[in-house]
Structure formats: C-alpha cells, structure tokens
PDB file of C-alpha atoms in Angstrom:
ATOM      1  CA  MET T   1      26.089 -10.281 -29.426  1.00  0.00           C
ATOM      2  CA  ARG T   2      25.722 -12.687 -26.551  1.00  0.00           C
ATOM      3  CA  LEU T   3      28.518 -10.981 -24.615  1.00  0.00           C
ATOM      4  CA  ARG T   4      26.886  -7.636 -25.159  1.00  0.00           C
ATOM      5  CA  LEU T   5      23.552  -8.909 -23.837  1.00  0.00           C
ATOM      6  CA  LEU T   6      25.332 -10.264 -20.790  1.00  0.00           C
ATOM      7  CA  LYS T   7      27.055  -6.906 -20.229  1.00  0.00           C
ATOM      8  CA  ASP T   8      23.766  -5.026 -20.612  1.00  0.00           C
ATOM      9  CA  GLY T   9      22.313  -7.061 -17.763  1.00  0.00           C
ATOM     10  CA  PHE T  10      24.792  -5.676 -15.257  1.00  0.00           C
ATOM     11  CA  PRO T  11      25.293  -2.184 -13.830  1.00  0.00           C
ATOM     12  CA  ASN T  12      28.018  -0.050 -15.427  1.00  0.00           C
ATOM     13  CA  ARG T  13      30.982   1.399 -13.540  1.00  0.00           C
ATOM     14  CA  PRO T  14      29.307   4.695 -12.412  1.00  0.00           C
ATOM     15  CA  ASP T  15      26.273   2.702 -11.184  1.00  0.00           C
ATOM     16  CA  LEU T  16      28.573   0.393  -9.224  1.00  0.00           C
ATOM     17  CA  ARG T  17      30.373   3.381  -7.691  1.00  0.00           C
ATOM     18  CA  VAL T  18      27.037   4.758  -6.463  1.00  0.00           C
ATOM     19  CA  PHE T  19      26.100   1.303  -5.174  1.00  0.00           C
ATOM     20  CA  ALA T  20      29.403   1.065  -3.282  1.00  0.00           C
ATOM     21  CA  GLY T  21      28.597   4.357  -1.557  1.00  0.00           C
ATOM     22  CA  TYR T  22      25.220   3.038  -0.449  1.00  0.00           C
ATOM     23  CA  VAL T  23      26.815  -0.207   0.771  1.00  0.00           C
ATOM     24  CA  LEU T  24      29.232   1.813   2.888  1.00  0.00           C
ATOM     25  CA  ALA T  25      26.364   3.920   4.262  1.00  0.00           C
ATOM     26  CA  ALA T  26      24.385   0.720   4.959  1.00  0.00           C
ATOM     27  CA  ALA T  27      27.299  -0.842   6.839  1.00  0.00           C
ATOM     28  CA  VAL T  28      27.465   2.168   9.181  1.00  0.00           C
ATOM     29  CA  TYR T  29      23.656   2.220   9.558  1.00  0.00           C
ATOM     30  CA  VAL T  30      23.611  -1.508  10.423  1.00  0.00           C
ATOM     31  CA  ALA T  31      26.463  -1.118  12.925  1.00  0.00           C
ATOM     32  CA  ILE T  32      24.686   1.750  14.712  1.00  0.00           C
ATOM     33  CA  GLY T  33      21.360  -0.099  14.540  1.00  0.00           C
ATOM     34  CA  VAL T  34      22.689  -3.325  16.041  1.00  0.00           C
ATOM     35  CA  ALA T  35      24.253  -1.342  18.904  1.00  0.00           C
ATOM     36  CA  VAL T  36      21.236   0.958  19.432  1.00  0.00           C
ATOM     37  CA  THR T  37      18.102  -0.743  18.091  1.00  0.00           C
ATOM     38  CA  ASP T  38      15.972   2.389  18.600  1.00  0.00           C
ATOM     39  CA  PHE T  39      17.874   3.775  15.599  1.00  0.00           C
ATOM     40  CA  LEU T  40      16.212   1.129  13.379  1.00  0.00           C
ATOM     41  CA  LEU T  41      12.645   1.869  14.399  1.00  0.00           C
ATOM     42  CA  SER T  42      11.854   5.102  12.605  1.00  0.00           C
ATOM     43  CA  PHE T  43      11.471   5.330   8.840  1.00  0.00           C
ATOM     44  CA  TRP T  44      12.138   9.076   9.065  1.00  0.00           C
ATOM     45  CA  VAL T  45      15.416   8.531  10.896  1.00  0.00           C
ATOM     46  CA  GLY T  46      16.355   6.144   8.062  1.00  0.00           C
ATOM     47  CA  VAL T  47      15.449   8.744   5.426  1.00  0.00           C
ATOM     48  CA  ALA T  48      17.364  11.507   7.246  1.00  0.00           C
ATOM     49  CA  TYR T  49      20.380   9.247   7.645  1.00  0.00           C
ATOM     50  CA  ILE T  50      20.566   8.210   3.996  1.00  0.00           C
ATOM     51  CA  VAL T  51      20.017  11.747   2.706  1.00  0.00           C
ATOM     52  CA  LEU T  52      22.866  12.877   4.955  1.00  0.00           C
ATOM     53  CA  ALA T  53      25.204   9.971   4.166  1.00  0.00           C
ATOM     54  CA  ALA T  54      24.505   9.460   0.457  1.00  0.00           C
ATOM     55  CA  TRP T  55      23.778  13.000  -0.686  1.00  0.00           C
ATOM     56  CA  ALA T  56      24.665  15.823   1.755  1.00  0.00           C
ATOM     57  CA  VAL T  57      28.113  14.603   2.827  1.00  0.00           C
ATOM     58  CA  PRO T  58      29.305  13.708  -0.720  1.00  0.00           C
ATOM     59  CA  THR T  59      27.950  17.047  -2.023  1.00  0.00           C
ATOM     60  CA  ILE T  60      29.791  19.026   0.674  1.00  0.00           C
ATOM     61  CA  VAL T  61      33.003  17.056   0.140  1.00  0.00           C
ATOM     62  CA  ARG T  62      32.814  17.640  -3.650  1.00  0.00           C
ATOM     63  CA  ARG T  63      32.363  21.386  -3.125  1.00  0.00           C
ATOM     64  CA  LEU T  64      35.257  21.638  -0.687  1.00  0.00           C
ATOM     65  CA  SER T  65      37.699  19.685  -2.856  1.00  0.00           C
TER      66      SER T  65
ATOM     67  CA  MET B   1       3.208  -8.547  10.539  1.00  0.00           C
ATOM     68  CA  SER B   2       6.007  -7.751   8.121  1.00  0.00           C
ATOM     69  CA  TRP B   3       9.103  -5.783   9.005  1.00  0.00           C
ATOM     70  CA  ALA B   4      10.642  -5.026   5.602  1.00  0.00           C
ATOM     71  CA  ALA B   5       8.320  -6.242   2.829  1.00  0.00           C
ATOM     72  CA  HIS B   6       6.239  -3.063   2.994  1.00  0.00           C
ATOM     73  CA  ASP B   7       9.390  -1.008   2.291  1.00  0.00           C
ATOM     74  CA  LEU B   8      10.508  -3.209  -0.605  1.00  0.00           C
ATOM     75  CA  GLU B   9       7.339  -4.205  -2.468  1.00  0.00           C
ATOM     76  CA  PRO B  10       6.746  -0.750  -4.021  1.00  0.00           C
ATOM     77  CA  TYR B  11      10.012  -1.030  -6.011  1.00  0.00           C
ATOM     78  CA  ALA B  12       8.957  -4.376  -7.485  1.00  0.00           C
ATOM     79  CA  PHE B  13       5.587  -2.937  -8.534  1.00  0.00           C
ATOM     80  CA  GLN B  14       7.305   0.139  -9.923  1.00  0.00           C
ATOM     81  CA  ARG B  15       9.494  -2.062 -12.107  1.00  0.00           C
ATOM     82  CA  HIS B  16       6.480  -3.591 -13.829  1.00  0.00           C
ATOM     83  CA  LEU B  17       4.015  -0.701 -13.796  1.00  0.00           C
ATOM     84  CA  LYS B  18       6.447   2.171 -14.601  1.00  0.00           C
ATOM     85  CA  LEU B  19       4.373   5.235 -15.595  1.00  0.00           C
ATOM     86  CA  LYS B  20       1.072   3.564 -14.626  1.00  0.00           C
ATOM     87  CA  VAL B  21       1.737   4.257 -10.931  1.00  0.00           C
ATOM     88  CA  ALA B  22       3.217   7.111  -8.886  1.00  0.00           C
ATOM     89  CA  PHE B  23       5.835   6.077  -6.355  1.00  0.00           C
ATOM     90  CA  VAL B  24       4.968   8.364  -3.408  1.00  0.00           C
ATOM     91  CA  PRO B  25       1.302   7.290  -3.003  1.00  0.00           C
ATOM     92  CA  LEU B  26       2.350   3.697  -3.732  1.00  0.00           C
ATOM     93  CA  LEU B  27       4.715   3.859  -0.749  1.00  0.00           C
ATOM     94  CA  ILE B  28       2.173   5.697   1.435  1.00  0.00           C
ATOM     95  CA  GLY B  29      -0.390   3.024   0.537  1.00  0.00           C
ATOM     96  CA  SER B  30       2.076   0.326   1.467  1.00  0.00           C
ATOM     97  CA  TYR B  31       2.658   1.893   4.905  1.00  0.00           C
ATOM     98  CA  SER B  32      -0.891   3.118   5.518  1.00  0.00           C
ATOM     99  CA  PRO B  33      -2.497   0.137   7.312  1.00  0.00           C
ATOM    100  CA  ASP B  34       0.002   0.341  10.194  1.00  0.00           C
ATOM    101  CA  MET B  35       0.521   4.110  10.263  1.00  0.00           C
ATOM    102  CA  MET B  36      -1.717   4.896  13.210  1.00  0.00           C
ATOM    103  CA  THR B  37      -1.718   1.595  15.078  1.00  0.00           C
ATOM    104  CA  LYS B  38       1.760   0.109  15.498  1.00  0.00           C
ATOM    105  CA  TRP B  39       2.723   2.298  18.478  1.00  0.00           C
ATOM    106  CA  PHE B  40      -0.347   1.122  20.433  1.00  0.00           C
ATOM    107  CA  VAL B  41       0.301  -2.536  19.532  1.00  0.00           C
ATOM    108  CA  TYR B  42       3.768  -2.460  21.114  1.00  0.00           C
ATOM    109  CA  GLY B  43       2.923   0.148  23.720  1.00  0.00           C
ATOM    110  CA  ILE B  44       4.693   3.373  24.660  1.00  0.00           C
ATOM    111  CA  HIS B  45       5.655   5.168  27.859  1.00  0.00           C
ATOM    112  CA  ILE B  46       4.613   8.808  28.258  1.00  0.00           C
ATOM    113  CA  GLY B  47       5.789  10.100  31.621  1.00  0.00           C
ATOM    114  CA  PRO B  48       4.128   7.901  34.265  1.00  0.00           C
ATOM    115  CA  TRP B  49       1.707   6.336  31.777  1.00  0.00           C
ATOM    116  CA  ASP B  50       2.052   3.077  29.857  1.00  0.00           C
ATOM    117  CA  LEU B  51      -0.212   3.029  26.842  1.00  0.00           C
ATOM    118  CA  LYS B  52      -0.801  -0.318  25.191  1.00  0.00           C
ATOM    119  CA  ALA B  53      -3.757  -2.157  23.677  1.00  0.00           C
ATOM    120  CA  THR B  54      -5.213  -4.778  26.025  1.00  0.00           C
ATOM    121  CA  ASP B  55      -5.493  -7.177  23.080  1.00  0.00           C
ATOM    122  CA  PRO B  56      -2.853  -5.967  20.596  1.00  0.00           C
ATOM    123  CA  ALA B  57      -3.645  -8.505  17.864  1.00  0.00           C
ATOM    124  CA  LYS B  58      -7.350  -7.699  17.936  1.00  0.00           C
ATOM    125  CA  PHE B  59      -6.684  -3.960  18.060  1.00  0.00           C
ATOM    126  CA  HIS B  60      -4.258  -4.211  15.123  1.00  0.00           C
ATOM    127  CA  ARG B  61      -6.085  -6.667  12.870  1.00  0.00           C
ATOM    128  CA  GLY B  62      -9.503  -7.359  14.322  1.00  0.00           C
ATOM    129  CA  TRP B  63     -12.980  -5.933  14.765  1.00  0.00           C
ATOM    130  CA  PRO B  64     -13.804  -4.103  16.984  1.00  0.00           C
ATOM    131  CA  GLY B  65     -10.382  -2.558  16.391  1.00  0.00           C
ATOM    132  CA  PHE B  66      -8.392  -1.084  13.523  1.00  0.00           C
ATOM    133  CA  GLY B  67      -8.237  -4.288  11.498  1.00  0.00           C
ATOM    134  CA  PHE B  68     -10.351  -2.676   8.776  1.00  0.00           C
ATOM    135  CA  THR B  69      -7.213  -0.737   7.711  1.00  0.00           C
ATOM    136  CA  HIS B  70      -5.921  -4.066   6.362  1.00  0.00           C
ATOM    137  CA  SER B  71      -8.987  -4.657   4.174  1.00  0.00           C
ATOM    138  CA  LEU B  72      -9.364  -4.163   0.431  1.00  0.00           C
ATOM    139  CA  LEU B  73     -12.382  -1.930   1.008  1.00  0.00           C
ATOM    140  CA  TYR B  74     -10.291   0.499   3.085  1.00  0.00           C
ATOM    141  CA  GLY B  75      -7.758   0.784   0.259  1.00  0.00           C
ATOM    142  CA  LEU B  76     -10.492   1.437  -2.287  1.00  0.00           C
ATOM    143  CA  VAL B  77     -12.261   4.060  -0.129  1.00  0.00           C
ATOM    144  CA  ILE B  78      -9.075   5.997   0.687  1.00  0.00           C
ATOM    145  CA  GLY B  79      -7.935   5.675  -2.951  1.00  0.00           C
ATOM    146  CA  LEU B  80     -11.271   7.086  -4.101  1.00  0.00           C
ATOM    147  CA  ILE B  81     -11.016   9.967  -1.599  1.00  0.00           C
ATOM    148  CA  ILE B  82      -7.490  10.771  -2.837  1.00  0.00           C
ATOM    149  CA  TRP B  83      -8.720  10.701  -6.440  1.00  0.00           C
ATOM    150  CA  LYS B  84     -11.665  13.024  -5.764  1.00  0.00           C
ATOM    151  CA  VAL B  85     -10.028  15.407  -3.242  1.00  0.00           C
ATOM    152  CA  PHE B  86      -6.664  15.808  -4.993  1.00  0.00           C
ATOM    153  CA  GLY B  87      -8.050  15.277  -8.503  1.00  0.00           C
ATOM    154  CA  SER B  88      -5.438  12.665  -9.304  1.00  0.00           C
ATOM    155  CA  LYS B  89      -6.598   9.265 -10.489  1.00  0.00           C
ATOM    156  CA  LEU B  90      -2.935   8.225 -10.678  1.00  0.00           C
ATOM    157  CA  TRP B  91      -2.382   8.969  -6.976  1.00  0.00           C
ATOM    158  CA  GLY B  92      -5.610   7.229  -5.970  1.00  0.00           C
ATOM    159  CA  LEU B  93      -4.813   4.117  -8.000  1.00  0.00           C
ATOM    160  CA  SER B  94      -1.200   4.009  -6.797  1.00  0.00           C
ATOM    161  CA  PHE B  95      -2.347   4.211  -3.165  1.00  0.00           C
ATOM    162  CA  VAL B  96      -4.707   1.281  -3.783  1.00  0.00           C
ATOM    163  CA  VAL B  97      -1.907  -0.868  -5.266  1.00  0.00           C
ATOM    164  CA  GLY B  98       0.361  -0.186  -2.255  1.00  0.00           C
ATOM    165  CA  GLN B  99      -2.387  -0.755   0.318  1.00  0.00           C
ATOM    166  CA  PHE B 100      -3.528  -4.002  -1.355  1.00  0.00           C
ATOM    167  CA  ALA B 101       0.078  -5.263  -1.291  1.00  0.00           C
ATOM    168  CA  HIS B 102       0.275  -4.618   2.470  1.00  0.00           C
ATOM    169  CA  ALA B 103      -3.095  -6.234   3.207  1.00  0.00           C
ATOM    170  CA  LEU B 104      -2.247  -9.318   1.132  1.00  0.00           C
ATOM    171  CA  THR B 105       1.277  -9.698   2.561  1.00  0.00           C
ATOM    172  CA  ASP B 106      -0.046  -9.653   6.130  1.00  0.00           C
ATOM    173  CA  THR B 107      -2.320 -12.620   5.398  1.00  0.00           C
ATOM    174  CA  GLY B 108       0.890 -14.647   5.672  1.00  0.00           C
ATOM    175  CA  ASP B 109       0.978 -14.652   9.488  1.00  0.00           C
ATOM    176  CA  THR B 110      -1.136 -16.466  12.084  1.00  0.00           C
ATOM    177  CA  VAL B 111      -3.605 -13.608  12.628  1.00  0.00           C
ATOM    178  CA  GLY B 112      -4.048 -12.600   8.996  1.00  0.00           C
ATOM    179  CA  THR B 113      -6.235  -9.765   7.766  1.00  0.00           C
ATOM    180  CA  MET B 114      -9.951  -9.133   7.315  1.00  0.00           C
ATOM    181  CA  LEU B 115      -9.407  -8.766   3.572  1.00  0.00           C
ATOM    182  CA  LEU B 116     -13.125  -8.724   2.766  1.00  0.00           C
ATOM    183  CA  PHE B 117     -14.240  -6.433   5.625  1.00  0.00           C
ATOM    184  CA  PRO B 118     -17.065  -5.803   6.651  1.00  0.00           C
ATOM    185  CA  TRP B 119     -16.955  -9.610   6.571  1.00  0.00           C
ATOM    186  CA  THR B 120     -14.808 -10.111   9.697  1.00  0.00           C
ATOM    187  CA  PHE B 121     -13.293 -13.445   8.666  1.00  0.00           C
ATOM    188  CA  HIS B 122      -9.460 -13.346   8.904  1.00  0.00           C
ATOM    189  CA  VAL B 123      -7.700 -14.643   5.802  1.00  0.00           C
ATOM    190  CA  HIS B 124      -4.534 -16.183   7.244  1.00  0.00           C
ATOM    191  CA  LEU B 125      -1.999 -18.535   5.730  1.00  0.00           C
ATOM    192  CA  ASN B 126      -0.276 -19.252   9.093  1.00  0.00           C
ATOM    193  CA  ALA B 127       3.162 -19.167   7.452  1.00  0.00           C
ATOM    194  CA  TRP B 128       4.798 -17.224  10.287  1.00  0.00           C
ATOM    195  CA  ALA B 129       3.895 -16.387  13.889  1.00  0.00           C
ATOM    196  CA  TYR B 130       2.209 -13.081  14.734  1.00  0.00           C
ATOM    197  CA  ALA B 131       3.917 -12.018  17.965  1.00  0.00           C
ATOM    198  CA  GLY B 132       3.143  -8.291  18.176  1.00  0.00           C
ATOM    199  CA  GLN B 133       1.463  -8.836  21.546  1.00  0.00           C
ATOM    200  CA  THR B 134       4.803  -9.940  23.079  1.00  0.00           C
ATOM    201  CA  GLY B 135       6.376  -6.495  22.639  1.00  0.00           C
ATOM    202  CA  ARG B 136       8.637  -5.027  20.002  1.00  0.00           C
ATOM    203  CA  MET B 137      11.878  -6.843  20.814  1.00  0.00           C
ATOM    204  CA  THR B 138      10.430 -10.342  21.139  1.00  0.00           C
ATOM    205  CA  ASP B 139       8.357  -9.696  18.023  1.00  0.00           C
ATOM    206  CA  ALA B 140      11.530  -8.697  16.160  1.00  0.00           C
ATOM    207  CA  ALA B 141      13.388 -11.784  17.393  1.00  0.00           C
ATOM    208  CA  ALA B 142      10.503 -14.057  16.389  1.00  0.00           C
ATOM    209  CA  TYR B 143       9.877 -12.417  13.043  1.00  0.00           C
ATOM    210  CA  PHE B 144      13.531 -12.578  12.021  1.00  0.00           C
ATOM    211  CA  SER B 145      13.666 -16.265  13.001  1.00  0.00           C
ATOM    212  CA  GLY B 146      10.742 -17.431  10.886  1.00  0.00           C
ATOM    213  CA  LEU B 147       9.406 -17.521   7.351  1.00  0.00           C
ATOM    214  CA  GLY B 148       8.296 -13.879   7.539  1.00  0.00           C
ATOM    215  CA  SER B 149      11.892 -12.723   7.279  1.00  0.00           C
ATOM    216  CA  MET B 150      12.440 -15.163   4.388  1.00  0.00           C
ATOM    217  CA  TRP B 151       9.486 -13.564   2.587  1.00  0.00           C
ATOM    218  CA  ASP B 152      11.144 -10.174   3.141  1.00  0.00           C
ATOM    219  CA  ALA B 153      14.348 -11.654   1.715  1.00  0.00           C
ATOM    220  CA  VAL B 154      12.477 -12.664  -1.456  1.00  0.00           C
ATOM    221  CA  TRP B 155      11.470  -9.021  -2.020  1.00  0.00           C
ATOM    222  CA  MET B 156      14.978  -7.865  -1.230  1.00  0.00           C
ATOM    223  CA  VAL B 157      16.568 -10.261  -3.747  1.00  0.00           C
ATOM    224  CA  TYR B 158      13.929  -9.320  -6.315  1.00  0.00           C
ATOM    225  CA  GLY B 159      14.746  -5.659  -5.655  1.00  0.00           C
ATOM    226  CA  PHE B 160      18.434  -6.232  -6.367  1.00  0.00           C
ATOM    227  CA  TYR B 161      17.492  -8.274  -9.468  1.00  0.00           C
ATOM    228  CA  SER B 162      15.433  -5.218 -10.538  1.00  0.00           C
ATOM    229  CA  TRP B 163      18.385  -2.894  -9.840  1.00  0.00           C
ATOM    230  CA  ARG B 164      17.479  -0.645 -12.772  1.00  0.00           C
ATOM    231  CA  VAL B 165      14.529   0.817 -10.828  1.00  0.00           C
ATOM    232  CA  LEU B 166      17.092   2.306  -8.437  1.00  0.00           C
ATOM    233  CA  THR B 167      19.220   4.026 -11.098  1.00  0.00           C
ATOM    234  CA  SER B 168      19.161   7.752 -11.796  1.00  0.00           C
ATOM    235  CA  ASP B 169      18.026   7.052 -15.399  1.00  0.00           C
ATOM    236  CA  PHE B 170      14.934   5.229 -14.155  1.00  0.00           C
ATOM    237  CA  PHE B 171      14.259   7.992 -11.644  1.00  0.00           C
ATOM    238  CA  ASP B 172      14.473  10.674 -14.367  1.00  0.00           C
ATOM    239  CA  ASN B 173      12.477   8.786 -17.017  1.00  0.00           C
ATOM    240  CA  TYR B 174       9.704   7.212 -14.970  1.00  0.00           C
ATOM    241  CA  ILE B 175       9.521   8.428 -11.365  1.00  0.00           C
ATOM    242  CA  TYR B 176      10.158  12.141 -11.908  1.00  0.00           C
ATOM    243  CA  ARG B 177       8.368  12.363 -15.232  1.00  0.00           C
ATOM    244  CA  GLY B 178       5.372  10.275 -14.153  1.00  0.00           C
ATOM    245  CA  ASP B 179       4.263  12.350 -11.172  1.00  0.00           C
ATOM    246  CA  ARG B 180       3.955  16.166 -10.816  1.00  0.00           C
ATOM    247  CA  PHE B 181       4.882  15.827  -7.149  1.00  0.00           C
ATOM    248  CA  TRP B 182       8.580  15.503  -8.000  1.00  0.00           C
ATOM    249  CA  PRO B 183       8.942  18.650 -10.196  1.00  0.00           C
ATOM    250  CA  TRP B 184       6.896  20.541  -7.579  1.00  0.00           C
ATOM    251  CA  ILE B 185       9.173  19.568  -4.666  1.00  0.00           C
ATOM    252  CA  ASN B 186      12.219  20.029  -6.902  1.00  0.00           C
ATOM    253  CA  ARG B 187      11.610  23.785  -6.580  1.00  0.00           C
ATOM    254  CA  TRP B 188      13.027  23.584  -3.034  1.00  0.00           C
ATOM    255  CA  VAL B 189      14.906  20.274  -2.888  1.00  0.00           C
ATOM    256  CA  PRO B 190      17.785  19.520  -5.290  1.00  0.00           C
ATOM    257  CA  ARG B 191      17.394  16.653  -7.725  1.00  0.00           C
ATOM    258  CA  GLY B 192      20.242  14.669  -6.106  1.00  0.00           C
ATOM    259  CA  ALA B 193      18.485  14.728  -2.739  1.00  0.00           C
ATOM    260  CA  LEU B 194      15.206  13.659  -4.380  1.00  0.00           C
ATOM    261  CA  LEU B 195      16.906  10.676  -5.999  1.00  0.00           C
ATOM    262  CA  THR B 196      18.253   9.668  -2.578  1.00  0.00           C
ATOM    263  CA  ILE B 197      14.806  10.083  -1.001  1.00  0.00           C
ATOM    264  CA  TYR B 198      13.343   7.881  -3.770  1.00  0.00           C
ATOM    265  CA  ARG B 199      15.879   5.156  -2.912  1.00  0.00           C
ATOM    266  CA  ALA B 200      15.422   5.595   0.857  1.00  0.00           C
ATOM    267  CA  ALA B 201      12.698   2.998   1.492  1.00  0.00           C
ATOM    268  CA  PHE B 202      14.716   0.308  -0.286  1.00  0.00           C
ATOM    269  CA  PHE B 203      17.791   1.283   1.718  1.00  0.00           C
ATOM    270  CA  TYR B 204      15.766   1.338   4.940  1.00  0.00           C
ATOM    271  CA  GLY B 205      14.064  -2.033   4.333  1.00  0.00           C
ATOM    272  CA  THR B 206      17.249  -3.820   3.311  1.00  0.00           C
ATOM    273  CA  SER B 207      19.533  -2.313   5.950  1.00  0.00           C
ATOM    274  CA  ARG B 208      17.222  -2.935   8.844  1.00  0.00           C
ATOM    275  CA  TRP B 209      16.519  -6.499   7.666  1.00  0.00           C
ATOM    276  CA  ILE B 210      20.284  -7.111   7.901  1.00  0.00           C
ATOM    277  CA  ALA B 211      20.586  -5.257  11.230  1.00  0.00           C
ATOM    278  CA  TRP B 212      17.690  -7.090  12.923  1.00  0.00           C
ATOM    279  CA  THR B 213      18.960 -10.433  11.611  1.00  0.00           C
ATOM    280  CA  ILE B 214      22.394  -9.750  13.117  1.00  0.00           C
ATOM    281  CA  TRP B 215      20.787  -8.533  16.349  1.00  0.00           C
ATOM    282  CA  ALA B 216      18.586 -11.646  16.657  1.00  0.00           C
ATOM    283  CA  HIS B 217      21.078 -14.321  15.612  1.00  0.00           C
ATOM    284  CA  VAL B 218      24.597 -13.012  16.194  1.00  0.00           C
ATOM    285  CA  ILE B 219      24.092 -10.872  19.310  1.00  0.00           C
ATOM    286  CA  HIS B 220      21.232 -12.772  20.990  1.00  0.00           C
ATOM    287  CA  HIS B 221      21.338 -16.286  19.457  1.00  0.00           C
ATOM    288  CA  TYR B 222      17.590 -16.724  19.028  1.00  0.00           C
ATOM    289  CA  PRO B 223      17.057 -20.034  17.204  1.00  0.00           C
ATOM    290  CA  TYR B 224      15.858 -20.073  13.601  1.00  0.00           C
ATOM    291  CA  ASP B 225      12.636 -22.008  13.054  1.00  0.00           C
ATOM    292  CA  LEU B 226      11.677 -21.931   9.396  1.00  0.00           C
ATOM    293  CA  SER B 227       8.869 -24.450   9.791  1.00  0.00           C
ATOM    294  CA  TRP B 228       5.352 -23.414   8.736  1.00  0.00           C
ATOM    295  CA  GLY B 229       3.831 -21.177  11.428  1.00  0.00           C
ATOM    296  CA  GLY B 230       7.145 -20.742  13.231  1.00  0.00           C
ATOM    297  CA  PRO B 231       9.029 -19.858  15.183  1.00  0.00           C
ATOM    298  CA  HIS B 232       7.256 -22.123  17.636  1.00  0.00           C
ATOM    299  CA  TRP B 233       9.327 -20.928  20.597  1.00  0.00           C
ATOM    300  CA  VAL B 234       7.164 -17.789  20.697  1.00  0.00           C
ATOM    301  CA  HIS B 235       3.481 -17.656  21.610  1.00  0.00           C
ATOM    302  CA  ALA B 236       1.699 -16.875  18.340  1.00  0.00           C
ATOM    303  CA  ALA B 237      -1.533 -14.898  18.357  1.00  0.00           C
ATOM    304  CA  HIS B 238      -4.548 -16.152  16.408  1.00  0.00           C
ATOM    305  CA  PRO B 239      -7.787 -14.436  15.355  1.00  0.00           C
TER     306      PRO B 239
END
C-alpha cells in the first residue's frame, strides 16, 4: 500500500517521455537565449518555439515515419 | 519587478482552484499590469528616435504614471468589465486572481505597488532591488542576482511539485472542460497544439529563468547578493 502511494506520487513512463522532450527543447531554447538574449524577451517567440519544438516537429516526424 | 513569477504563478493557482478558474484569463491577468508599459520603462529605438520614460520607476509603478495597473482596484474594474462585456463571470474572476497575484508579487521589490490606489502609498517589502531604470540588461543582471530570482525559483519548484497540472489528463479534465474557449479554438487548432500552448508559459518562465541565470553568472560573472534589498551593487529605485 505504501509503495503504491509512493508510486502514485511520481509521473508514469509516458509522462516522463513527454517531460524528456520538453527538457530537450528547453536545453536548445536556453542555449539560443544565452547566445542571443533578444530571443528570451518575447513571450510570443517562446510560445512559437515550444509549439514548433514540442508539437509540430514531433507530429511531422511521426507522420513521415 | 519579476521576470518569471508572472509566468509560473497561474499554474500554482490552477492546481488549487481547478474548475473555479479559467487558465487563459488567469494568465492574461497575470501579465496585464506590465502589458503596455514595459517597453517604455526600458526604452526602444525607432529609427532615429529613442523612446524612454524620463522616470521609468514612476511611469511603471507611480502616479502620475501607469502604476494604477498594479492596484487591486484596476484588477477588479477590468474583471468586472470582462464579466459584463463577455458575459463570463468565470473569465472576470480568473482575470482578477491573475492580476492580484502580479500586483502582490511586485510589492516584493524596492518600489512596490500602489495596491490600494487611488491611495498612492507604495506597499513595498524591499526584498529585492527595482532596477528597471538602469535598462533591460542591467535590470536582468541585478534581478537574477538577488532575492527576486529566488522568489521565482520558489514558484518554479512548486510548479514541478505540482507536475500533474501539466499533464494531458489535467488539461482534458479541468482546463479544456472548464472553459468554452478551448473547445472553440479547437475547431481550428489541434488538441495536441493546444496542450502545448497551455504548457507554454511554464516552459517560457522556467527556461528563461535558467537562461538569464547562466547569462548573468556564467557568461558575465555578476556577483550574487541575496541580502535583503539586494543586489546592492546596483542603484535601486525607490518610490
């Protein structure tokens, strides 16, 4: 019972896979942002970037493969 | 002045309030006090012209100026207008929650906010230096060297602790179901893209907190000063 409660408190494997994708996208975003700080200034650039990196690219890759 | 808290706070509120608030107006409310003013605080170049407030802190937080956007009354008035014009009490209330969070968070710096406007007294806790008048880059360096960035970190850690609000199940059961905006926009935008857009502010707040911290301390070696009111190496504005 206790083990189950502990397990319920953590993300499952599919959640972690999604999280890993966002971490990868964040690493690229941070690298670009540190090099070109203007990239960090706009919320809309951030939204466009994450929609591209975390949704559009994976969707296109899934369709092609 | 907060650089990431306004992106992250809405997720914490969403965790506790679930269907009682709508995420989009909550986020708009959280951004609203700075929406029209930040560019003039830091200044911009348009062709041969440099546009910048002569007293950025007063313009941003004071009166005369746009400081009233950081007051509770402003949140209530705009929330009421949203309720009556769009006929959605949920949207009006959610805007108020987001705007209140912004106004209260900004009391943490040395300028503070006129929370009880039209009373022009600035509620300020002096926890971190307001340095908007020094320009965007120095402000970033100062902010990410003081307690302001630690306050952002609290919201970030709390966001990760509340990781369930970022899952697709939570999005489907609370965010999408709780607000007609999402089914309406889903007519043109696929559900997967909407889920990503929902997560975007958290991604944006967290990623740029990390990026600015690296920029300030790894690339430029600005010193940390986590003392109350710091960093003291920058000239802090006061009301």
